[in-house]
């Protein structure tokens, strides 16, 4: 009979994680990824880096426009800084909430966002910007875009709906009803505002949620076909959308007309080289590139920070996608799984549509880049969604215990503060 002493002392098993034959750097990565709070820390770090980079690039990209419009190069940057100052506490509050709180707010958020969308159709309240009547006047200079908040509300509501129907999701009718009709209503309200870009993102969220809950392949494909047909119809009914679509096939065919924005976006990216021309040295922001601080901020990033900076931004967004999927797969609560996946689909779909338009892989539809573009209406719901993901990350297996361990006092005498009415000497005597 073979005993453990009969075996050579070679350390751990060859096929066991962390074995002696495993490369040290691979073992270190595996050790970090296996920690309970890895998702929390990665999400916090990637979001923080994108926010800081976003503030820096908004300052650079908007300085010329802000000087011409307001006589101060920092006006637009100060506004974005205020929005960040408002959004971070909201994200912190969201990170302290539980899934039960979010589920209680899901229907309120959905009804509230639909109500605000309807208000944009009221004369005097709805404000048109560049052909899209998707802004709501709240008095004075304060305006919000309700469709941005509808993205978060729809994800929360769909996640709660599917969590309630968890045992019925094997039936196709429970996969589609009432989810598709409600999503269709919200999308129709946004299309009525002539905001096809946001509508496309919401269509992607709807399709993504159907896929996440495990819809059959034929139902999933049929949904994509129907949504694609509807999107094609709305594109064909507007001449400016048709012009953009036709220009997309050959953006350099009319660089002085419809292709102006795409042409100067490509020029900005191409002149950045490996390392860029330097922060603040963009030439396209001097009036050649429209929406340089909003929808086309990635073009300025490519010009000023070069290919290395652009790839860094892409890596940060891929990190957000990874951690969103990680949180969704490591939790057992159905609402947490669906909400995490829905938020990830929303943010990544919006990122892909924006970057695709900037680099010429998709037609220009005019939506901001999450966490980087200027605009409070887009930033606030995004930060709240990040706060939700942070809350869900703390619900992963072992995360709560790890959090308590990190909050434990590192010095023995500090534990006396946690025991009212007793001195440190008494606690020491007991120990």
Coordinates of C-alpha atoms in Angstrom, one line a residue:
X1 CA 0.0 0.0 0.0
X2 CA 1.4 3.3 -1.0
X3 CA 1.6 6.0 1.7
X4 CA 2.3 9.7 1.4
X5 CA 5.9 9.1 2.6
X6 CA 6.5 6.8 -0.3
X7 CA 6.0 9.6 -2.7
X8 CA 8.9 12.0 -3.7
X9 CA 8.6 15.4 -2.0
X10 CA 7.9 17.5 -5.1
X11 CA 5.5 19.9 -3.6
X12 CA 2.0 20.3 -4.9
X13 CA 0.3 18.2 -7.5
X14 CA 1.2 18.9 -11.1
X15 CA -2.3 19.7 -12.2
X16 CA -3.4 21.6 -9.1
X17 CA -3.6 25.4 -9.3
X18 CA -0.6 27.0 -7.8
X19 CA 1.6 23.9 -8.3
X20 CA 5.4 24.2 -8.4
X21 CA 5.4 23.7 -12.2
X22 CA 3.2 26.7 -12.7
X23 CA 4.9 29.9 -13.8
X24 CA 5.2 32.4 -10.9
X25 CA 3.5 35.3 -12.7
X26 CA 0.6 33.1 -13.7
X27 CA 0.2 31.8 -10.1
X28 CA 0.3 35.4 -8.9
X29 CA -2.5 36.4 -11.4
X30 CA -4.5 33.4 -10.4
X31 CA -4.1 34.3 -6.7
X32 CA -5.3 37.9 -7.3
X33 CA -8.3 36.8 -9.4
X34 CA -9.4 34.3 -6.7
X35 CA -9.6 36.9 -4.0
X36 CA -13.2 37.8 -2.9
X37 CA -12.8 41.5 -3.4
X38 CA -11.1 41.4 -6.8
X39 CA -14.2 42.4 -8.7
X40 CA -14.8 45.4 -6.4
X41 CA -11.2 46.7 -6.6
X42 CA -10.9 46.2 -10.4
X43 CA -14.2 48.0 -11.0
X44 CA -13.3 50.8 -8.7
X45 CA -9.8 51.3 -10.3
X46 CA -11.0 51.2 -13.9
X47 CA -13.9 53.6 -13.2
X48 CA -11.6 56.0 -11.4
X49 CA -9.1 56.0 -14.2
X50 CA -11.7 56.6 -16.8
X51 CA -13.3 59.4 -14.8
X52 CA -10.0 61.2 -14.3
X53 CA -9.0 60.7 -18.0
X54 CA -12.5 62.0 -19.0
X55 CA -12.1 65.2 -16.9
X56 CA -8.7 65.8 -18.4
X57 CA -9.8 65.2 -22.0
X58 CA -13.0 67.3 -21.6
X59 CA -10.8 70.2 -20.4
X60 CA -8.6 69.8 -23.4
X61 CA -11.2 69.2 -26.0
X62 CA -13.6 71.9 -24.9
X63 CA -11.2 74.7 -24.0
X64 CA -11.4 76.4 -27.4
X65 CA -15.2 76.1 -27.8
X66 CA -15.6 77.2 -24.2
X67 CA -13.4 80.3 -24.7
X68 CA -15.3 81.3 -27.8
X69 CA -18.8 80.8 -26.3
X70 CA -18.2 81.9 -22.7
X71 CA -15.0 83.9 -22.7
X72 CA -13.5 81.3 -20.3
X73 CA -11.6 78.2 -21.4
X74 CA -12.7 76.3 -18.2
X75 CA -16.5 76.8 -18.2
X76 CA -17.4 73.5 -19.8
X77 CA -14.8 71.7 -17.7
X78 CA -16.2 73.3 -14.5
X79 CA -19.7 72.0 -15.4
X80 CA -18.4 68.5 -15.9
X81 CA -16.5 68.7 -12.6
X82 CA -19.8 69.7 -10.9
X83 CA -21.6 66.7 -12.5
X84 CA -18.8 64.4 -11.3
X85 CA -19.2 65.9 -7.8
X86 CA -22.9 65.2 -7.9
X87 CA -22.6 61.7 -9.4
X88 CA -19.9 60.3 -7.1
X89 CA -22.0 60.6 -3.9
X90 CA -24.9 59.0 -5.8
X91 CA -22.7 56.2 -6.8
X92 CA -21.5 55.8 -3.2
X93 CA -25.1 55.6 -2.0
X94 CA -25.9 53.0 -4.7
X95 CA -22.9 51.0 -3.6
X96 CA -24.3 50.8 0.0
X97 CA -27.7 49.7 -1.1
X98 CA -28.9 46.1 -1.3
X99 CA -30.5 44.2 -4.2
X100 CA -33.8 44.5 -2.3
X101 CA -33.6 48.3 -2.4
X102 CA -33.0 48.3 -6.1
X103 CA -35.9 46.0 -6.7
X104 CA -38.1 48.3 -4.7
X105 CA -37.1 51.2 -6.9
X106 CA -37.3 49.4 -10.3
X107 CA -40.9 50.2 -11.0
X108 CA -40.6 53.8 -9.7
X109 CA -37.6 54.4 -11.9
X110 CA -39.4 53.0 -15.0
X111 CA -42.6 55.0 -14.4
X112 CA -40.6 58.1 -13.6
X113 CA -38.4 57.9 -16.8
X114 CA -41.5 57.2 -19.0
X115 CA -43.2 60.3 -17.4
X116 CA -40.2 62.5 -18.1
X117 CA -40.0 61.2 -21.7
X118 CA -43.7 62.1 -22.2
X119 CA -43.0 65.6 -20.9
X120 CA -40.5 66.2 -23.7
X121 CA -43.5 66.2 -26.0
X122 CA -45.1 69.1 -24.1
X123 CA -44.5 72.4 -25.9
X124 CA -42.4 74.7 -23.7
X125 CA -40.9 71.7 -21.8
X126 CA -39.3 69.7 -24.6
X127 CA -36.1 71.3 -26.0
X128 CA -34.8 70.5 -29.4
X129 CA -31.1 70.2 -29.9
X130 CA -29.7 69.6 -33.5
X131 CA -33.0 68.1 -34.6
X132 CA -33.6 65.9 -31.6
X133 CA -36.3 66.9 -29.1
X134 CA -34.9 64.8 -26.4
X135 CA -34.1 67.4 -23.7
X136 CA -36.3 68.5 -20.9
X137 CA -36.2 72.1 -19.6
X138 CA -36.3 72.2 -15.8
X139 CA -36.0 76.0 -15.6
X140 CA -33.1 78.3 -16.2
X141 CA -30.0 76.7 -17.7
X142 CA -30.8 73.3 -16.2
X143 CA -31.8 70.7 -18.8
X144 CA -31.8 66.9 -18.6
X145 CA -32.0 64.1 -21.2
X146 CA -34.6 61.6 -19.8
X147 CA -33.6 59.0 -22.3
X148 CA -30.3 58.5 -20.5
X149 CA -32.0 57.8 -17.3
X150 CA -34.4 55.4 -19.1
X151 CA -31.5 53.1 -19.9
X152 CA -30.8 52.4 -16.2
X153 CA -34.5 52.2 -15.3
X154 CA -35.1 49.7 -18.1
X155 CA -32.2 47.5 -16.9
X156 CA -33.5 47.5 -13.3
X157 CA -37.0 46.8 -14.3
X158 CA -36.1 44.0 -16.7
X159 CA -33.9 42.4 -14.1
X160 CA -36.6 42.5 -11.4
X161 CA -39.2 41.2 -13.9
X162 CA -37.1 38.2 -14.9
X163 CA -36.1 37.5 -11.3
X164 CA -39.8 37.3 -10.4
X165 CA -40.4 35.0 -13.3
X166 CA -37.4 32.8 -12.7
X167 CA -39.3 29.6 -12.7
X168 CA -41.4 30.5 -15.8
X169 CA -38.6 31.5 -18.1
X170 CA -38.7 28.2 -20.0
X171 CA -41.9 29.4 -21.6
X172 CA -41.2 31.8 -24.5
X173 CA -44.3 34.0 -23.7
X174 CA -42.8 34.8 -20.3
X175 CA -39.5 35.8 -21.9
X176 CA -41.2 38.3 -24.1
X177 CA -44.3 39.5 -22.2
X178 CA -44.5 42.1 -20.8
X179 CA -40.8 42.8 -21.3
X180 CA -40.9 43.5 -25.1
X181 CA -44.0 45.6 -25.1
X182 CA -42.7 47.8 -22.3
X183 CA -39.3 48.2 -23.9
X184 CA -41.0 48.9 -27.2
X185 CA -43.0 51.7 -25.6
X186 CA -39.9 53.3 -24.2
X187 CA -38.0 52.9 -27.4
X188 CA -41.0 54.4 -29.4
X189 CA -41.0 57.4 -27.2
X190 CA -37.3 58.0 -27.8
X191 CA -37.6 57.4 -31.6
X192 CA -40.4 60.0 -31.5
X193 CA -37.8 62.4 -30.2
X194 CA -35.7 61.6 -33.4
X195 CA -33.0 60.1 -31.2
X196 CA -32.2 56.9 -33.0
X197 CA -28.8 56.5 -31.4
X198 CA -30.2 56.1 -27.9
X199 CA -33.0 53.9 -29.3
X200 CA -30.4 51.6 -30.8
X201 CA -28.6 51.2 -27.4
X202 CA -31.9 50.3 -25.8
X203 CA -32.7 47.8 -28.5
X204 CA -29.3 46.2 -27.8
X205 CA -30.1 46.1 -24.0
X206 CA -33.5 44.4 -24.8
X207 CA -31.8 41.8 -27.0
X208 CA -29.0 41.3 -24.5
X209 CA -31.5 40.7 -21.6
X210 CA -33.3 38.1 -23.7
X211 CA -30.0 36.4 -24.4
X212 CA -28.9 36.6 -20.8
X213 CA -32.0 34.8 -19.4
X214 CA -31.4 31.9 -21.8
X215 CA -33.8 32.4 -24.7
X216 CA -33.8 29.7 -27.4
X217 CA -31.6 30.5 -30.3
X218 CA -34.4 30.8 -32.8
X219 CA -36.3 33.2 -30.5
X220 CA -33.1 35.2 -30.0
X221 CA -32.4 35.4 -33.8
X222 CA -36.0 36.3 -34.5
X223 CA -35.8 39.1 -32.1
X224 CA -32.6 40.4 -33.8
X225 CA -34.3 40.3 -37.2
X226 CA -37.4 42.1 -36.0
X227 CA -35.3 44.8 -34.2
X228 CA -33.0 45.2 -37.2
X229 CA -36.0 45.6 -39.6
X230 CA -37.5 48.3 -37.4
X231 CA -34.2 50.1 -37.1
X232 CA -33.8 50.0 -40.9
X233 CA -37.3 51.4 -41.4
X234 CA -36.6 54.4 -39.2
X235 CA -33.3 55.0 -40.9
X236 CA -35.0 55.0 -44.3
X237 CA -37.7 57.5 -43.2
X238 CA -35.2 60.3 -42.4
X239 CA -33.1 61.9 -45.2
X240 CA -30.3 62.9 -42.8
X241 CA -30.0 59.4 -41.5
X242 CA -29.9 58.0 -45.1
X243 CA -27.2 60.5 -45.9
X244 CA -25.1 59.4 -43.0
X245 CA -25.6 55.7 -43.9
X246 CA -24.6 56.3 -47.5
X247 CA -21.6 58.4 -46.4
X248 CA -20.6 55.6 -44.0
X249 CA -19.9 53.4 -47.0
X250 CA -17.4 56.0 -48.3
X251 CA -16.9 58.7 -45.7
X252 CA -14.2 60.5 -47.8
X253 CA -16.5 61.0 -50.8
X254 CA -17.9 64.3 -49.4
X255 CA -15.3 65.6 -46.8
X256 CA -16.7 69.1 -47.1
X257 CA -20.3 68.1 -46.6
X258 CA -21.9 65.1 -44.9
X259 CA -18.5 63.5 -44.4
X260 CA -17.0 66.5 -42.6
X261 CA -17.2 65.0 -39.1
X262 CA -15.9 61.6 -40.1
X263 CA -13.1 63.0 -42.2
X264 CA -11.8 65.2 -39.4
X265 CA -12.2 62.3 -36.9
X266 CA -10.0 60.1 -39.1
X267 CA -7.5 62.9 -39.5
X268 CA -7.3 63.4 -35.7
X269 CA -6.7 59.7 -35.1
X270 CA -4.1 59.4 -38.0
X271 CA -2.0 62.4 -36.8
X272 CA -1.7 61.1 -33.3
X273 CA 0.9 58.5 -34.2
X274 CA 2.2 56.2 -31.4
X275 CA 2.4 58.7 -28.5
X276 CA 0.2 61.6 -29.7
X277 CA 0.9 65.3 -30.1
X278 CA 0.6 65.9 -26.4
X279 CA -2.3 66.8 -24.0
X280 CA -3.8 70.1 -25.0
X281 CA -2.1 70.2 -28.4
X282 CA -5.0 68.9 -30.5
X283 CA -5.5 70.8 -33.7
X284 CA -8.9 69.4 -34.6
X285 CA -10.5 70.9 -31.5
X286 CA -10.0 74.4 -33.0
X287 CA -13.4 74.1 -34.8
X288 CA -12.7 71.4 -37.4
X289 CA -14.1 68.5 -35.4
X290 CA -17.8 69.0 -34.3
X291 CA -18.7 67.6 -30.8
X292 CA -15.1 67.1 -29.9
X293 CA -15.8 67.1 -26.2
X294 CA -18.9 64.9 -26.4
X295 CA -19.5 62.3 -29.1
X296 CA -16.1 62.5 -30.6
X297 CA -13.9 62.8 -27.6
X298 CA -12.1 59.6 -28.5
X299 CA -10.8 61.3 -31.6
X300 CA -9.1 63.9 -29.4
X301 CA -7.8 61.2 -27.2
X302 CA -6.3 59.5 -30.3
X303 CA -4.8 62.7 -31.5
X304 CA -3.3 63.9 -28.2
X305 CA -2.4 60.5 -26.6
X306 CA -1.7 58.5 -29.7
X307 CA -2.2 54.8 -30.3
X308 CA -0.9 53.9 -26.9
X309 CA -3.5 56.2 -25.2
X310 CA -6.3 54.9 -27.4
X311 CA -5.4 51.3 -26.6
X312 CA -5.3 52.1 -22.9
X313 CA -8.8 53.4 -23.1
X314 CA -10.0 50.3 -24.9
X315 CA -8.3 48.2 -22.3
X316 CA -10.1 50.0 -19.5
X317 CA -13.5 49.4 -21.2
X318 CA -12.6 45.8 -21.7
X319 CA -11.8 45.6 -18.0
X320 CA -15.2 47.0 -17.2
X321 CA -16.8 44.4 -19.4
X322 CA -14.8 41.6 -17.8
X323 CA -15.7 42.7 -14.3
X324 CA -19.3 43.1 -15.2
X325 CA -19.5 39.5 -16.5
X326 CA -17.5 38.3 -13.5
X327 CA -19.9 39.8 -11.1
X328 CA -22.9 38.4 -13.0
X329 CA -21.4 34.8 -13.0
X330 CA -20.2 34.8 -9.4
X331 CA -23.5 35.7 -7.8
X332 CA -26.4 33.4 -7.2
X333 CA -29.2 36.0 -6.8
X334 CA -31.2 36.1 -10.1
X335 CA -31.8 39.9 -9.9
X336 CA -28.1 40.5 -9.3
X337 CA -27.1 38.3 -12.2
X338 CA -29.6 39.9 -14.6
X339 CA -28.9 43.5 -13.5
X340 CA -25.1 43.1 -13.7
X341 CA -25.4 41.6 -17.2
X342 CA -27.9 44.3 -18.3
X343 CA -25.6 47.1 -17.1
X344 CA -22.6 45.5 -18.8
X345 CA -24.6 45.1 -22.1
X346 CA -25.8 48.7 -21.9
X347 CA -22.3 50.3 -21.3
X348 CA -20.5 48.1 -23.8
X349 CA -23.2 48.6 -26.5
X350 CA -22.9 52.3 -26.1
X351 CA -19.2 52.2 -26.1
X352 CA -19.1 50.0 -29.3
X353 CA -21.6 52.3 -31.1
X354 CA -19.6 55.4 -30.1
X355 CA -16.2 54.0 -31.0
X356 CA -17.5 52.4 -34.2
X357 CA -18.7 55.8 -35.4
X358 CA -15.5 57.5 -34.5
X359 CA -13.2 55.0 -36.3
X360 CA -15.6 54.6 -39.2
X361 CA -16.9 51.0 -38.6
X362 CA -20.4 52.2 -37.9
X363 CA -22.6 55.1 -39.1
X364 CA -22.6 58.3 -36.9
X365 CA -25.6 58.2 -34.6
X366 CA -24.5 60.7 -32.0
X367 CA -24.2 59.1 -28.5
X368 CA -21.6 59.8 -25.8
X369 CA -18.8 57.6 -24.7
X370 CA -19.5 56.4 -21.1
X371 CA -17.5 58.1 -18.3
X372 CA -15.4 60.1 -20.8
X373 CA -17.7 62.4 -22.8
X374 CA -19.1 65.7 -21.5
X375 CA -22.7 65.7 -20.2
X376 CA -24.3 65.2 -16.8
X377 CA -27.4 63.4 -18.1
X378 CA -25.2 60.6 -19.4
X379 CA -22.8 60.6 -16.5
X380 CA -25.2 60.4 -13.6
X381 CA -27.0 57.2 -14.5
X382 CA -23.7 55.7 -15.6
X383 CA -22.2 56.4 -12.1
X384 CA -25.3 55.0 -10.4
X385 CA -25.0 51.9 -12.5
X386 CA -21.3 51.6 -11.4
X387 CA -22.4 52.0 -7.8
X388 CA -24.9 49.1 -8.3
X389 CA -22.1 46.9 -9.7
X390 CA -20.0 47.8 -6.6
X391 CA -22.9 46.8 -4.4
X392 CA -23.2 43.5 -6.3
X393 CA -19.5 42.9 -6.1
X394 CA -19.7 43.0 -2.3
X395 CA -22.3 40.2 -2.5
X396 CA -19.9 37.8 -4.1
X397 CA -18.9 34.7 -2.1
X398 CA -16.5 35.7 0.7
X399 CA -16.6 39.4 -0.1
X400 CA -18.5 40.4 3.1
X401 CA -16.0 38.5 5.3
X402 CA -13.1 40.1 3.5
X403 CA -14.6 43.6 3.9
X404 CA -15.0 43.0 7.7
X405 CA -11.4 41.8 7.8
X406 CA -10.1 44.9 6.1
X407 CA -12.1 47.1 8.6
X408 CA -10.7 45.3 11.6
X409 CA -8.3 47.4 13.7
X410 CA -4.7 46.5 13.1
X411 CA -3.5 47.3 16.6
X412 CA -4.7 45.3 19.6
X413 CA -5.2 48.4 21.8
X414 CA -7.7 49.8 19.3
X415 CA -10.1 46.9 20.0
X416 CA -10.8 48.5 23.4
X417 CA -12.7 51.3 21.6
X418 CA -15.2 48.7 20.3
X419 CA -16.1 47.6 23.8
X420 CA -18.1 50.3 25.6
X421 CA -17.3 50.8 29.3
X422 CA -14.1 48.8 29.3
X423 CA -10.5 49.9 29.2
X424 CA -7.7 48.6 27.1
X425 CA -5.9 47.2 30.2
X426 CA -9.0 45.1 31.1
X427 CA -9.1 43.7 27.5
X428 CA -5.4 43.0 27.6
X429 CA -5.8 41.2 31.0
X430 CA -8.5 39.0 29.5
X431 CA -6.4 38.1 26.6

